[in-house]
Short mmCIF file of C-alpha atoms in Angstrom, two decimals:
data_model
loop_
_atom_site.label_atom_id
_atom_site.label_comp_id
_atom_site.label_asym_id
_atom_site.label_seq_id
_atom_site.Cartn_x
_atom_site.Cartn_y
_atom_site.Cartn_z
CA MET A 32 1.71 -79.37 -26.00
CA SER A 33 -1.68 -81.22 -25.52
CA TYR A 34 -1.60 -84.76 -23.96
CA VAL A 35 -4.04 -87.27 -24.32
CA GLY A 36 -4.34 -90.86 -22.83
CA SER A 37 -6.65 -93.27 -23.57
CA TRP A 38 -7.36 -97.29 -23.17
CA LEU A 39 -8.34 -99.99 -25.64
CA THR A 40 -11.48 -100.69 -23.47
CA ARG A 41 -13.39 -98.60 -20.85
CA GLY A 42 -13.31 -99.39 -17.20
CA HIS A 43 -10.23 -100.45 -14.98
CA LYS A 44 -9.37 -103.69 -16.65
CA SER A 45 -7.74 -102.66 -19.95
CA LEU A 46 -4.67 -104.38 -20.90
CA ILE A 47 -3.62 -101.80 -23.50
CA GLY A 48 -3.11 -98.16 -23.07
CA ILE A 49 -1.47 -95.04 -24.98
CA GLY A 50 -0.57 -91.63 -24.26
CA CYS A 51 0.26 -89.11 -27.16
CA VAL A 52 1.69 -85.48 -27.27
CA ILE A 53 0.00 -83.49 -30.01
CA ASP A 54 1.15 -79.86 -31.05
CA MET A 55 -1.56 -77.53 -30.35
CA VAL A 56 -0.57 -75.46 -33.41
CA THR A 57 -0.22 -77.78 -36.05
CA GLY A 58 -2.42 -80.74 -34.70
CA LEU A 59 0.28 -83.08 -35.56
CA VAL A 60 0.87 -85.95 -32.93
CA MET A 61 4.46 -85.59 -31.94
CA ASP A 62 4.95 -88.57 -30.11
CA GLY A 63 3.17 -91.68 -28.59
CA HIS A 64 3.78 -94.56 -26.26
CA VAL A 65 1.97 -97.70 -25.87
CA CYS A 66 1.67 -99.57 -22.49
CA SER A 67 0.88 -103.17 -22.67
CA LEU A 68 -0.07 -105.67 -20.01
CA HIS A 69 -0.78 -108.21 -22.95
CA CYS A 70 1.38 -110.22 -25.58
CA HIS A 71 -0.78 -112.00 -27.94
CA ILE A 72 2.33 -114.76 -28.34
CA CYS A 73 2.48 -115.42 -24.49
CA ALA A 74 -1.20 -116.04 -24.43
CA LYS A 75 -1.45 -118.32 -27.29
CA ALA A 76 1.79 -120.13 -27.78
CA GLY A 77 2.95 -119.67 -24.12
CA ALA A 78 -0.21 -121.21 -22.79
CA PHE A 79 0.12 -124.30 -25.24
CA ILE A 80 3.75 -124.73 -24.19
CA GLN A 81 2.88 -124.40 -20.52
CA ARG A 82 -0.15 -127.02 -20.72
CA GLU A 83 1.49 -129.44 -23.13
CA ARG A 84 5.44 -129.33 -22.14
CA PRO A 85 5.58 -127.58 -18.73
CA HIS A 86 9.33 -128.38 -18.24
CA ARG A 87 10.10 -126.33 -21.34
CA TYR A 88 7.94 -123.35 -20.48
CA GLU A 89 10.49 -121.33 -18.23
CA ARG A 90 12.99 -121.54 -21.13
CA TRP A 91 10.80 -120.62 -23.92
CA ARG A 92 9.43 -117.60 -21.75
CA ARG A 93 12.99 -116.07 -21.20
CA GLU A 94 13.92 -116.57 -24.81
CA HIS A 95 10.63 -114.89 -25.97
CA ILE A 96 11.42 -112.04 -23.69
CA GLU A 97 15.02 -111.81 -24.93
CA SER A 98 14.01 -111.80 -28.56
CA GLU A 99 12.12 -108.65 -27.80
CA GLU A 100 8.97 -110.43 -29.49
CA CYS A 101 7.07 -109.97 -26.27
CA THR A 102 4.90 -106.96 -26.21
CA ILE A 103 4.45 -106.80 -22.59
CA ASN A 104 6.00 -103.47 -21.48
CA PHE A 105 4.17 -102.51 -18.36
CA GLU A 106 3.42 -103.72 -14.75
CA GLY A 107 0.75 -102.12 -12.84
CA SER A 108 -2.94 -100.90 -12.77
CA SER A 109 -4.52 -99.88 -16.05
CA GLY A 110 -5.11 -96.33 -14.43
CA MET A 111 -1.22 -96.15 -14.33
CA MET A 112 -0.61 -96.77 -17.74
CA GLN A 113 -1.34 -93.01 -18.57
CA VAL A 114 1.20 -91.88 -15.71
CA LYS A 115 3.80 -94.27 -17.41
CA ALA A 116 3.14 -92.99 -20.93
CA THR A 117 3.63 -89.58 -19.78
CA GLU A 118 6.87 -90.11 -17.96
CA VAL A 119 8.14 -91.98 -21.02
CA LEU A 120 7.20 -89.03 -23.56
CA TRP A 121 8.36 -86.33 -21.30
CA SER A 122 11.70 -88.07 -20.64
CA ARG A 123 12.52 -88.72 -24.38
CA CYS A 124 11.39 -85.49 -25.86
CA ILE A 125 14.74 -83.57 -26.17
CA GLN A 126 16.41 -86.58 -27.44
CA ARG A 127 13.91 -87.44 -30.09
CA HIS A 128 12.66 -83.66 -30.94
CA LYS A 129 15.29 -81.59 -29.65
CA HIS A 130 12.85 -79.43 -27.51
CA GLN A 131 11.10 -79.62 -24.00
CA TYR A 132 7.55 -79.92 -23.50
CA THR A 133 7.17 -77.11 -20.86
CA THR A 134 3.45 -76.89 -20.56
CA MET A 135 0.89 -80.09 -20.36
CA VAL A 136 -2.64 -79.08 -21.66
CA SER A 137 -5.09 -82.25 -20.61
CA ASP A 138 -7.74 -83.38 -19.00
CA SER A 139 -7.85 -83.84 -15.44
CA GLY A 140 -4.26 -86.18 -15.67
CA LEU A 141 -3.32 -84.93 -12.05
CA LYS A 142 -1.31 -88.11 -11.46
CA ALA A 143 0.53 -87.65 -14.64
CA HIS A 144 1.43 -84.03 -13.95
CA LEU A 145 2.25 -85.00 -10.47
CA ARG A 146 4.55 -87.67 -11.51
CA LEU A 147 6.49 -85.22 -14.03
CA LEU A 148 7.15 -82.55 -11.03
CA GLN A 149 8.56 -85.70 -9.26
CA LEU A 150 10.64 -87.08 -12.27
CA GLN A 151 12.04 -83.47 -13.11
CA PRO A 152 12.83 -84.59 -16.79
CA TYR A 153 14.51 -81.29 -17.47
CA GLY A 154 16.21 -80.63 -14.14
CA PRO A 155 15.14 -79.07 -11.06
CA ASN A 156 15.00 -75.70 -12.27
CA GLU A 157 12.30 -76.46 -15.13
CA GLU A 158 9.05 -77.01 -14.03
CA ILE A 159 6.35 -78.44 -16.18
CA GLN A 160 3.21 -76.26 -16.00
CA LYS A 161 -0.36 -78.01 -16.10
CA GLU A 162 -3.21 -76.31 -17.97
CA ASP A 163 -6.76 -77.75 -18.22
CA CYS A 164 -8.29 -78.45 -21.59
CA ILE A 165 -11.25 -76.25 -22.19
CA ASN A 166 -13.27 -78.83 -23.69
CA HIS A 167 -12.81 -80.90 -20.57
CA ILE A 168 -13.73 -77.92 -18.38
CA ARG A 169 -16.84 -77.16 -20.57
CA LYS A 170 -18.06 -80.89 -20.15
CA ARG A 171 -17.51 -80.86 -16.57
CA LEU A 172 -19.36 -77.59 -15.77
CA GLY A 173 -22.39 -78.69 -18.27
CA ALA A 174 -22.55 -82.06 -16.27
CA ALA A 175 -22.75 -80.04 -12.87
CA LEU A 176 -25.34 -77.55 -14.33
CA ARG A 177 -27.44 -80.52 -15.53
CA ASN A 178 -27.08 -82.27 -12.25
CA LEU A 179 -28.25 -79.17 -10.32
CA VAL A 180 -31.26 -78.54 -12.67
CA SER A 181 -32.23 -82.28 -12.21
CA ASP A 182 -31.87 -82.07 -8.30
CA CYS A 183 -33.84 -78.76 -8.25
CA SER A 184 -36.74 -80.01 -10.44
CA LYS A 185 -37.00 -82.95 -8.04
CA ARG A 186 -37.33 -80.64 -4.85
CA GLY A 187 -39.82 -78.65 -6.86
CA VAL A 188 -37.55 -75.60 -7.13
CA THR A 189 -37.39 -73.56 -10.42
CA LEU A 190 -34.11 -71.92 -11.57
CA ARG A 191 -34.40 -68.49 -13.07
CA GLY A 192 -31.73 -66.62 -15.06
#
């Protein structure tokens, strides 16, 4: 299975992140999980209630969370959203799809893979393998070669092949 994680905004301050498991043969998205640090209702209605009726805010907040309308389902840094999504997806794949994801093909998602090794979602005897996505390897190699050419040209060295 191929795994990809992304965020709503670039940088380290995104409020929403997503992780998806994609079947490499069919290209179909098998499962996905959204991690959210933001709830629009909390941001708008909650802020209004807290400002206008502060004595009612705690009760409103508790009821809002209990009603399952609150979309906040993650606590932590934006960078850890990908790790959490991986954990959720690998933990529920047997229950949802009746099979195990035994190989994780992704970019450099080392933290996510290390978390899966700690979690052992299929037991201690089933290790999940990590393979690098060839497109990401090509991208990193290309960037390294362009940097080498740039550095050499600044020093007046020509590269011949």
